[in-house]
Coordinates of C-alpha atoms and ligand atoms in Angstrom, one line a residue:
X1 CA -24.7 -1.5 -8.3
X2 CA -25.1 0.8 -5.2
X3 CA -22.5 0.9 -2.9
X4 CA -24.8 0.0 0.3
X5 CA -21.7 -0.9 2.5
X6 CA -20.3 3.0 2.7
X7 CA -23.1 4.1 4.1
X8 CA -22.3 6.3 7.1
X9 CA -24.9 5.5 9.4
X10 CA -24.3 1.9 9.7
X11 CA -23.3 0.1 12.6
X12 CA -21.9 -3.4 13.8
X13 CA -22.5 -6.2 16.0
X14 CA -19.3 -6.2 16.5
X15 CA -17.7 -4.4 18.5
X16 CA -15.7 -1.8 17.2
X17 CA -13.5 0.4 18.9
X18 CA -13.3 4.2 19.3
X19 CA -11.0 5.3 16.6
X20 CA -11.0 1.8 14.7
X21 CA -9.5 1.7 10.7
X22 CA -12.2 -0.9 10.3
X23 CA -16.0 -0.4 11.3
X24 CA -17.9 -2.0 9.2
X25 CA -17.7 0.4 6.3
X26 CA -14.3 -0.5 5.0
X27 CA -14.2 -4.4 4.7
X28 CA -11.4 -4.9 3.5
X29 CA -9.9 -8.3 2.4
X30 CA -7.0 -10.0 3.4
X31 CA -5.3 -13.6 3.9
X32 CA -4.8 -15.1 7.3
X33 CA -3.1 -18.4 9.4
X34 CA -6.0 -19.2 11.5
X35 CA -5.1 -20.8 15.2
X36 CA -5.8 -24.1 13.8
X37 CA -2.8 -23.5 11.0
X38 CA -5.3 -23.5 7.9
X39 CA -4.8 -20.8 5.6
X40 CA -8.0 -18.8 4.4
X41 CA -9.3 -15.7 2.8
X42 CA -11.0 -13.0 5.1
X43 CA -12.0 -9.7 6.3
X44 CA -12.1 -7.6 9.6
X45 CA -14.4 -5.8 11.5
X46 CA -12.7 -3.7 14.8
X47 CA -10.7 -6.4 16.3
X48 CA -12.2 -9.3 14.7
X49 CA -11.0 -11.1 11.8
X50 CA -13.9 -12.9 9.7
X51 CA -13.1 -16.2 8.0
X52 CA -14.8 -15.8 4.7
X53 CA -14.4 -19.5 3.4
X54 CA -16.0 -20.1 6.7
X55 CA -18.8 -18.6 5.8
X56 CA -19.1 -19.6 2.8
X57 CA -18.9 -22.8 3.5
X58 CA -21.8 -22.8 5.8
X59 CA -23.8 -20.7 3.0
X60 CA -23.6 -17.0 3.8
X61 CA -23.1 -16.3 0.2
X62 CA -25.6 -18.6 -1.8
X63 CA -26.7 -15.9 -3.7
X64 CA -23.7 -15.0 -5.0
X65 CA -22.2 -16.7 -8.0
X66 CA -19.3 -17.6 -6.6
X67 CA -17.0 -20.8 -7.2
X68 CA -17.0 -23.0 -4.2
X69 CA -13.4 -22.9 -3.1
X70 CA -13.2 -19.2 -4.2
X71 CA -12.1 -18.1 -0.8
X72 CA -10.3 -21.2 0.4
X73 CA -6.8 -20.8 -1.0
X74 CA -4.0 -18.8 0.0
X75 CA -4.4 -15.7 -2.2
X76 CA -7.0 -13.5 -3.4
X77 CA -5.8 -13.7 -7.2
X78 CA -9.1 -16.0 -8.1
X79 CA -11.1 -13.7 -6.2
X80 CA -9.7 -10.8 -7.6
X81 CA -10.2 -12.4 -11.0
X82 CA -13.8 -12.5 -10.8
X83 CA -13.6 -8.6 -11.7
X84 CA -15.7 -5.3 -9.8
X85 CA -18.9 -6.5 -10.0
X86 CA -18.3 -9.8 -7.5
X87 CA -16.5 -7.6 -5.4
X88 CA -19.1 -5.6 -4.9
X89 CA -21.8 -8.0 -4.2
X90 CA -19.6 -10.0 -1.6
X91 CA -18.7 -6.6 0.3
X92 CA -22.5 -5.1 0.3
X93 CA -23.1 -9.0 1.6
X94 CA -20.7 -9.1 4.6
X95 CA -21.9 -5.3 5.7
X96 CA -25.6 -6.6 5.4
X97 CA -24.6 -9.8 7.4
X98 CA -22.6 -7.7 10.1
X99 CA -25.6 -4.8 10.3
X100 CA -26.3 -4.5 14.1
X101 CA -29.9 -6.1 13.2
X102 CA -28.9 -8.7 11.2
X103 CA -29.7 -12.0 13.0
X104 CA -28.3 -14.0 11.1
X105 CA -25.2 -15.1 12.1
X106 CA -25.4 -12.9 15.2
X107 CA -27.9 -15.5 16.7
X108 CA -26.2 -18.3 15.6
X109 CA -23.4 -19.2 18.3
X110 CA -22.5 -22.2 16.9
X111 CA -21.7 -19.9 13.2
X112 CA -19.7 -17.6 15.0
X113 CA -17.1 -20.1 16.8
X114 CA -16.1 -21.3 13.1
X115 CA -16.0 -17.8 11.6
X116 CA -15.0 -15.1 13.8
X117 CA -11.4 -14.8 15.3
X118 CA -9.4 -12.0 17.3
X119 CA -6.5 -10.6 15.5
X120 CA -4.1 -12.4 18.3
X121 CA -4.9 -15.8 17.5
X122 CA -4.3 -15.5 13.5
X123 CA -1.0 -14.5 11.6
X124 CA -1.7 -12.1 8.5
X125 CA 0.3 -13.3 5.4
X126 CA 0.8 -11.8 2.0
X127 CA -2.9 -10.9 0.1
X128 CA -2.1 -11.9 -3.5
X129 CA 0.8 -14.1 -5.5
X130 CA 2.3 -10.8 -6.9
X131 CA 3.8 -11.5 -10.4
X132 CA 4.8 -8.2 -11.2
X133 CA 5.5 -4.8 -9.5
X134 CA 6.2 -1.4 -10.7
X135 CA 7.2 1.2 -8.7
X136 CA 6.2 5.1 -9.7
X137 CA 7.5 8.6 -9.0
X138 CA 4.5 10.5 -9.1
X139 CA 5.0 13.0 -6.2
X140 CA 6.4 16.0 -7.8
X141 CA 7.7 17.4 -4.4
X142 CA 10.1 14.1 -3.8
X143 CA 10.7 14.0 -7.6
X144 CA 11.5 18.0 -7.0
X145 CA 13.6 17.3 -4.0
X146 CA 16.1 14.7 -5.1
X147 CA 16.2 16.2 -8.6
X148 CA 17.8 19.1 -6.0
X149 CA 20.3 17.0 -4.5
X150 CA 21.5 14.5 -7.0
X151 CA 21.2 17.2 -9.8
X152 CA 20.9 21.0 -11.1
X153 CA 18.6 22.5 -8.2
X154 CA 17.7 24.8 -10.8
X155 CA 16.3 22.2 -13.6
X156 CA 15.8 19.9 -10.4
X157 CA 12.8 17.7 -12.5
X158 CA 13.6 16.2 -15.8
X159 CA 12.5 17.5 -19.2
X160 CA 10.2 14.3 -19.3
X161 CA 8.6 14.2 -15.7
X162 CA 5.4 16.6 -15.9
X163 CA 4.7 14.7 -19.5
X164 CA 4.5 11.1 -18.1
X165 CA 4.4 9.2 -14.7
X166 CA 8.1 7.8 -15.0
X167 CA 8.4 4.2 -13.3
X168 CA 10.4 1.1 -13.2
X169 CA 9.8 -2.6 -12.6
X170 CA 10.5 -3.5 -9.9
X171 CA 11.0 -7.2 -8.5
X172 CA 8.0 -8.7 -6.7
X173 CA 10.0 -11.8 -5.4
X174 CA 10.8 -9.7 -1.9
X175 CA 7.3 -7.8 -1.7
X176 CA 6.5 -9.1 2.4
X177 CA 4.0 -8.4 4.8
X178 CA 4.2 -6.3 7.7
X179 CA 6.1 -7.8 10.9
X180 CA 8.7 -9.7 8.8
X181 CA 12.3 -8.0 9.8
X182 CA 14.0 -6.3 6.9
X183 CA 18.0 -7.0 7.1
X184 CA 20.5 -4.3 5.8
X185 CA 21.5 -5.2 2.6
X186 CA 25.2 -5.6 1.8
X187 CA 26.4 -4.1 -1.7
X188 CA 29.1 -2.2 -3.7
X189 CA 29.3 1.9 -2.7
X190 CA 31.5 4.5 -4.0
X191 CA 32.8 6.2 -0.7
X192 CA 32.7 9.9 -0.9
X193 CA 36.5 11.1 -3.0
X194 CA 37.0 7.8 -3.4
X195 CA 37.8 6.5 -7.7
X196 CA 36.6 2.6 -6.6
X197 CA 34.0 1.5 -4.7
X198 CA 33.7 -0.8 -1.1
X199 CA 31.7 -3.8 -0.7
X200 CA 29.7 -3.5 3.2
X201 CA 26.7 -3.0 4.4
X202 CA 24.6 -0.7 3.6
X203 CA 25.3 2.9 5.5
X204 CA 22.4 4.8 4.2
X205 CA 19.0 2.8 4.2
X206 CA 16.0 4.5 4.0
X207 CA 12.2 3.8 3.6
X208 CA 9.9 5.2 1.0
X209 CA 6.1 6.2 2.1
X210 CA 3.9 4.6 -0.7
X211 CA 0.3 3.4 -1.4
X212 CA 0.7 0.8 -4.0
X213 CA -2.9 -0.3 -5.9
X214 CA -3.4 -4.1 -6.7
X215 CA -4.8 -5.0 -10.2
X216 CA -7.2 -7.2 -11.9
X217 CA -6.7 -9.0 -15.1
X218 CA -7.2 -5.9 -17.2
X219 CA -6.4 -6.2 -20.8
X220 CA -4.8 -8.9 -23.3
X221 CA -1.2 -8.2 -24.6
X222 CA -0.8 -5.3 -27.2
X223 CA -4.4 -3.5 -25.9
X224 CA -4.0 -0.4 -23.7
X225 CA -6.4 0.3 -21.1
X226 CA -8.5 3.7 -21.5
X227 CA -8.0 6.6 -18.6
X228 CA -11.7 6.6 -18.1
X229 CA -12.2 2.6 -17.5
X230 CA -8.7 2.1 -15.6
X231 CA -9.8 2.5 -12.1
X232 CA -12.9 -0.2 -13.4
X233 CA -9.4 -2.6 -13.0
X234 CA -8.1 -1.7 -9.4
X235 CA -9.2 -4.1 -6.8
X236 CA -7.8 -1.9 -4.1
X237 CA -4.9 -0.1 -1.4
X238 CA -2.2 -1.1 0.8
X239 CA 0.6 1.1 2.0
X240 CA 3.4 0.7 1.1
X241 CA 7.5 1.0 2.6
X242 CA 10.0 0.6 -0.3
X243 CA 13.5 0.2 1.5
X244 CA 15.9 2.0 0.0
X245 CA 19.6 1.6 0.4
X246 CA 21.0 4.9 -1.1
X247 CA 24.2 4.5 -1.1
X248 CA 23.9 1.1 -3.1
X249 CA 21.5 3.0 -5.4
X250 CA 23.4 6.4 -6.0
X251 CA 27.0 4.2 -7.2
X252 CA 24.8 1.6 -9.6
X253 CA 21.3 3.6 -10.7
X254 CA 23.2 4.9 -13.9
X255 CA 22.2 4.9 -16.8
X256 CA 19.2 1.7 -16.1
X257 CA 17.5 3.1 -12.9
X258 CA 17.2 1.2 -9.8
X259 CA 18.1 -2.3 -9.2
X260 CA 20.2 -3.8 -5.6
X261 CA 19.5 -0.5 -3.8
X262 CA 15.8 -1.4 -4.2
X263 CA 14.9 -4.9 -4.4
X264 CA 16.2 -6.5 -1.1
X265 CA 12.6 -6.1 0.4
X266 CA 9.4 -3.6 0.0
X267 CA 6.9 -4.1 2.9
X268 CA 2.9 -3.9 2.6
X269 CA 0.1 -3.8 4.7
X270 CA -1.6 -6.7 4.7
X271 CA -5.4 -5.9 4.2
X272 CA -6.2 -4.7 1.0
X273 CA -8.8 -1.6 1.4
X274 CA -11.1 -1.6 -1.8
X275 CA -11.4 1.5 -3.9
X276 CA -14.8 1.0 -3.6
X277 CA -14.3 1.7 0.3
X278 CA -12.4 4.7 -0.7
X279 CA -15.0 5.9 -3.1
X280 CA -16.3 8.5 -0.5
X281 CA -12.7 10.1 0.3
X282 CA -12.3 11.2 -3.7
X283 CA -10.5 14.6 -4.2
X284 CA -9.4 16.0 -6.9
X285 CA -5.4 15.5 -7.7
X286 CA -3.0 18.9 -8.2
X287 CA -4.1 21.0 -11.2
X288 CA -1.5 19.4 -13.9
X289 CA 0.4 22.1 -16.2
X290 CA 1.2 21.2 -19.2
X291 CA -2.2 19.4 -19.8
X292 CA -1.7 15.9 -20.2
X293 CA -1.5 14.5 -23.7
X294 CA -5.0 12.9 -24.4
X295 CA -4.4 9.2 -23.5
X296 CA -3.5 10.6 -20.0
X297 CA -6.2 13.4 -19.9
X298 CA -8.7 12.6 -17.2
X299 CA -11.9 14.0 -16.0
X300 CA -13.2 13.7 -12.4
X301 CA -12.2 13.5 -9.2
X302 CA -9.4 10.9 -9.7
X303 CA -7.2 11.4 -6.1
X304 CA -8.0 10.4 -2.6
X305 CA -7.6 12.0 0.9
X306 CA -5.5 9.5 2.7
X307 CA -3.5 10.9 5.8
X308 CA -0.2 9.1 5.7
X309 CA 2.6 8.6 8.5
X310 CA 5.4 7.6 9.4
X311 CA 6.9 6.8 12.6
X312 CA 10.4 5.4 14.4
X313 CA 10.3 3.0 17.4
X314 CA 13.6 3.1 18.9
X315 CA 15.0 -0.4 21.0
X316 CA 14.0 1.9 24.2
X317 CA 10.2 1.7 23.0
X318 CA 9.6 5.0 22.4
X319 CA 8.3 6.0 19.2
X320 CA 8.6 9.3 17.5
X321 CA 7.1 10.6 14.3
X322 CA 8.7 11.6 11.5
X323 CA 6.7 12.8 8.6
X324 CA 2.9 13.2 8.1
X325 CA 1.7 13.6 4.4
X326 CA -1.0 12.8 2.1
X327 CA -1.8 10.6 -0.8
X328 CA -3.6 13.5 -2.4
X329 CA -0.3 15.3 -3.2
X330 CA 0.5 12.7 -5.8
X331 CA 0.8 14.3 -9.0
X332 CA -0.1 11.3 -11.6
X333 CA -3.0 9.3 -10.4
X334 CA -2.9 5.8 -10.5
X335 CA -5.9 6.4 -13.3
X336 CA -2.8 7.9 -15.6
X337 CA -0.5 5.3 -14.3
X338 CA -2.0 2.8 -15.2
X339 CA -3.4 3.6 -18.4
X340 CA 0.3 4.9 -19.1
X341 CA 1.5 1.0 -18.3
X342 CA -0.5 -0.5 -20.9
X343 CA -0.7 2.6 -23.3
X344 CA 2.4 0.5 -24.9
X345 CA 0.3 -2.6 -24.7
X346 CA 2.0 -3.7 -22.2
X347 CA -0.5 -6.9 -20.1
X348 CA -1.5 -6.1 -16.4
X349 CA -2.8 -9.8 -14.7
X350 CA -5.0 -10.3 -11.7
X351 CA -2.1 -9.6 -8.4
X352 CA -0.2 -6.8 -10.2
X353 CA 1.2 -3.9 -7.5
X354 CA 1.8 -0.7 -8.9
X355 CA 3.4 1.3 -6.1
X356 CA 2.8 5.7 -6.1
X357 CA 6.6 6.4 -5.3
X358 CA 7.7 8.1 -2.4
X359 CA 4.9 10.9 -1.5
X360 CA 6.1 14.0 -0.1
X361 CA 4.2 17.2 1.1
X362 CA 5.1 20.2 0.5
X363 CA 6.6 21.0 4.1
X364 CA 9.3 19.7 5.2
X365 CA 7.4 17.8 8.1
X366 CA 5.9 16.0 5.2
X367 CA 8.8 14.9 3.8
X368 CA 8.4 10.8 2.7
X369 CA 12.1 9.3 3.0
X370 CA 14.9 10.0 5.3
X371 CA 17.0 11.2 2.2
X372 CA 14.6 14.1 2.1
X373 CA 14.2 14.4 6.1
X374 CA 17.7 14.5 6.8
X375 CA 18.3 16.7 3.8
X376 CA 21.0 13.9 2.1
X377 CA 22.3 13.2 5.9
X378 CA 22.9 17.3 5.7
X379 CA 20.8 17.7 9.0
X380 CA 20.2 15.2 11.8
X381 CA 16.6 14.6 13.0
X382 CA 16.2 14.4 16.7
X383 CA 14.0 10.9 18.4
X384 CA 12.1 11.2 21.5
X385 CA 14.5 8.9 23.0
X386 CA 17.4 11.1 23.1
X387 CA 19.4 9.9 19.7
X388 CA 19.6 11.3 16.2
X389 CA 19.3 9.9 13.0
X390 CA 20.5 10.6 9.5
X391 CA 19.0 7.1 8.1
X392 CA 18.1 4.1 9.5
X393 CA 20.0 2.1 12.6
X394 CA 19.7 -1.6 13.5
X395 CA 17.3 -2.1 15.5
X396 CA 15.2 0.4 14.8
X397 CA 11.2 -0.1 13.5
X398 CA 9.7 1.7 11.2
X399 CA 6.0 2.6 11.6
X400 CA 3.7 3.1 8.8
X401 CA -0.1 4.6 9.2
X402 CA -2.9 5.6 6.8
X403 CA -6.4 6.3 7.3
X404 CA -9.3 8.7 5.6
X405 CA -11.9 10.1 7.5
X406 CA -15.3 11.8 6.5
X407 CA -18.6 12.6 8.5
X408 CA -17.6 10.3 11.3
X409 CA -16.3 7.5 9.2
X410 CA -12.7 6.4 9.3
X411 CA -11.4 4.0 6.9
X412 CA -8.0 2.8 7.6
X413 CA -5.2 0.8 6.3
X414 CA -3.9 -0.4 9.4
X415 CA 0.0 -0.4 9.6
X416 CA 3.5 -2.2 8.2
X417 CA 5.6 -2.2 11.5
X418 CA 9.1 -3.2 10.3
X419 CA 12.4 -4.1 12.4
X420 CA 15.9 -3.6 10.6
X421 CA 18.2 -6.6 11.7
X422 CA 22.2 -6.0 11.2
X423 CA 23.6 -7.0 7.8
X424 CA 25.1 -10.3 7.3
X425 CA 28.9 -10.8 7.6
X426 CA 30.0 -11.9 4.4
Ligands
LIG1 MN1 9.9 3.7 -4.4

């Protein structure tokens, strides 16, 4: 089925404006609190947020075979679970419904008072019910870097690292949207020289720049999902911030890998940009040496040019950037990640979020966590409004931007704005 809604040279009835992540070639889908408190599935166009069980409802999609309540609940699980194919046909729909000459619905006041709102009167919530989330470390420079400081800076990867995207799971019960505060964590540290630890808050928290990818119901238990058909199973994008308390992490991440210094909260964006919106930004990922044993060789163009950042609003207002990377740099591609889950047999359902890991550049302006900014708090990186930081501060709200761009089209993510509130007193 053709992807009709990519095409460069359409245009809107809405309006969109100049510099926009979502003309009417991305569509993305989301969840949203409408101003009359009723929860519903949608999409966006510029400024406008499209109330798709609206329009359903009032029969915009009677060609498609689609349940009726597919798009009036409160996640995009069912939705998702109807596979690639629906997808498709309900994003080509929406693009031929919003096509500057369409009448459709763009002669149809009346329509357009129920569907249509602007992004101040509705409150984005979480997309999906996530039941489970992974979290990679796929970017060889961040795996290179901290592999530097926390070990030999001459064996700075592990033996196992260019054989196999290593992950964990992660816990998906403090995944939440962006604009919910994030509250330094409290937690046991080892104090430098010291031989037992401290219980506090946090000193060192950190975010992580990610892209995480949400799943369809992909295979049943014990049956691994092929290279070449995994990205058939990804429903789309979000960015993705994966606090990070390090000092929690560094005292307890022995010998089992991540657990309190991770899972007080990870924050997404809230729409989720298809792949099939993303199809036109495909580049190929780094050239991979050793060659990948066969379940994980892939063929194709398997990465995509996403221009990440990442900024710091200060209480003063002023914002300052701190890092600007790319989602191409990741080494294993969420192709090989995924069919590395399940090469075990391991299940992936409808909702799954399978985060990159932290994706650093090469430079150190491209650098995607203060641990690797600040050099392990070695240097102290210097904000527009007059301060320095090592890590985070209370108060402070981290920024987090994606978009591609091709022959005048820019497909965005939007952003996770996140405030840190002071730890509780315990
Ligand atoms: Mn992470």
């Amino acid at each position: 089925m053709p992807l009709k809604a990519n095409d460069p040279s359409l245009t809107s009835w809405l309006p969109v404006p100049e510099n926009s992540d979502f003309p009417i070639q991305n569509i993305p889908f989301g969840v949203f609190l409408t101003r009359d408190d009723i929860i519903t599935i949608g999409t966006r166009i510029g400024d406008h947020a499209i109330d798709l069980g609206a329009l359903h409802q009032l029969g915009y999609f009677r060609d498609i075979p689609l349940t009726d309540d597919i798009f009036l609940q409160d996640t995009l699980n069912d939705f998702i679970s109807d596979g690639k194919k629906t997808w498709r046909l309900v994003r080509n729909r929406i693009s031929e419904l919003f096509q500057k000459n369409n009448q459709e619905l763009q002669k149809n006041q009346e329509h357009q008072k129920i569907v249509l709102f602007t992004m101040d009167e509705i409150e984005m919530q979480l997309p999906v019910q996530i039941g489970d989330y992974t979290d990679f470390y796929s970017s060889k420079e961040h795996a290179t870097n901290v592999g530097k400081m926390f070990r030999d800076p001459d064996n700075a990867l592990l033996p196992n690292w260019l054989h196999l995207p290593v992950g964990y799971h992660g816990r998906s019960s403090t995944i939440i949207p962006s604009g919910t505060p994030v509250r330094r964590p409290n937690g046991q540290t080892l104090p430098k020289g010291a031989d037992k630890p401290v219980f506090g808050p946090s000193r060192l928290l950190d975010f992580e720049l990610e892209m995480a990818f949400i799943t369809t119901d992909a295979n049943a238990l014990g049956e691994p999902i092929k290279i070449d058909e995994a990205e058939d199973y990804i429903f789309g994008l979000v960015l993705f911030n994966d606090w990070s308390a390090r000092d929690l992490q560094k005292w307890e991440y022995v010998p089992l890998g991540p657990f309190l210094g991770k899972n007080f909260a990870s924050s997404i964006s809230p729409w989720i940009v298809t792949l099939d919106a993303l199809e036109p930004f495909r580049v190929a990922s780094p050239k991979q040496d050793p060659h990948p044993l066969p379940y994980l060789a892939q063929k194709g163009k398997k990465s995509f040019d996403i221009h990440l950042e990442v900024d710091i609003r200060t209480e003063d207002g002023s914002q300052t950037t701190l890092s600007r990377t790319n989602f191409k740099y990741m080494y294993w591609t969420m192709a090989q990640q995924l069919a590395h889950h399940t090469i075990n047999g391991c299940k992936v359902n409808s909702g799954d979020m399978l985060g990159s890991g932290t994706i650093s550049g090469p430079t150190p302006d491209s650098y995607g966590s203060m641990l690797e900014l600040s050099w392990q708090g070695t240097k102290e990186i210097p904000l527009a409004d007059g301060t320095t930081r090592k890590f985070l501060k209370d108060h402070d709200t981290v920024v987090m931007k994606g978009y591609c761009s091709r022959d005048g089209v820019r497909i965005g993510f939007g952003e996770i704005s996140t405030k840190i509130l002071p730890a509780l007193e315990l």
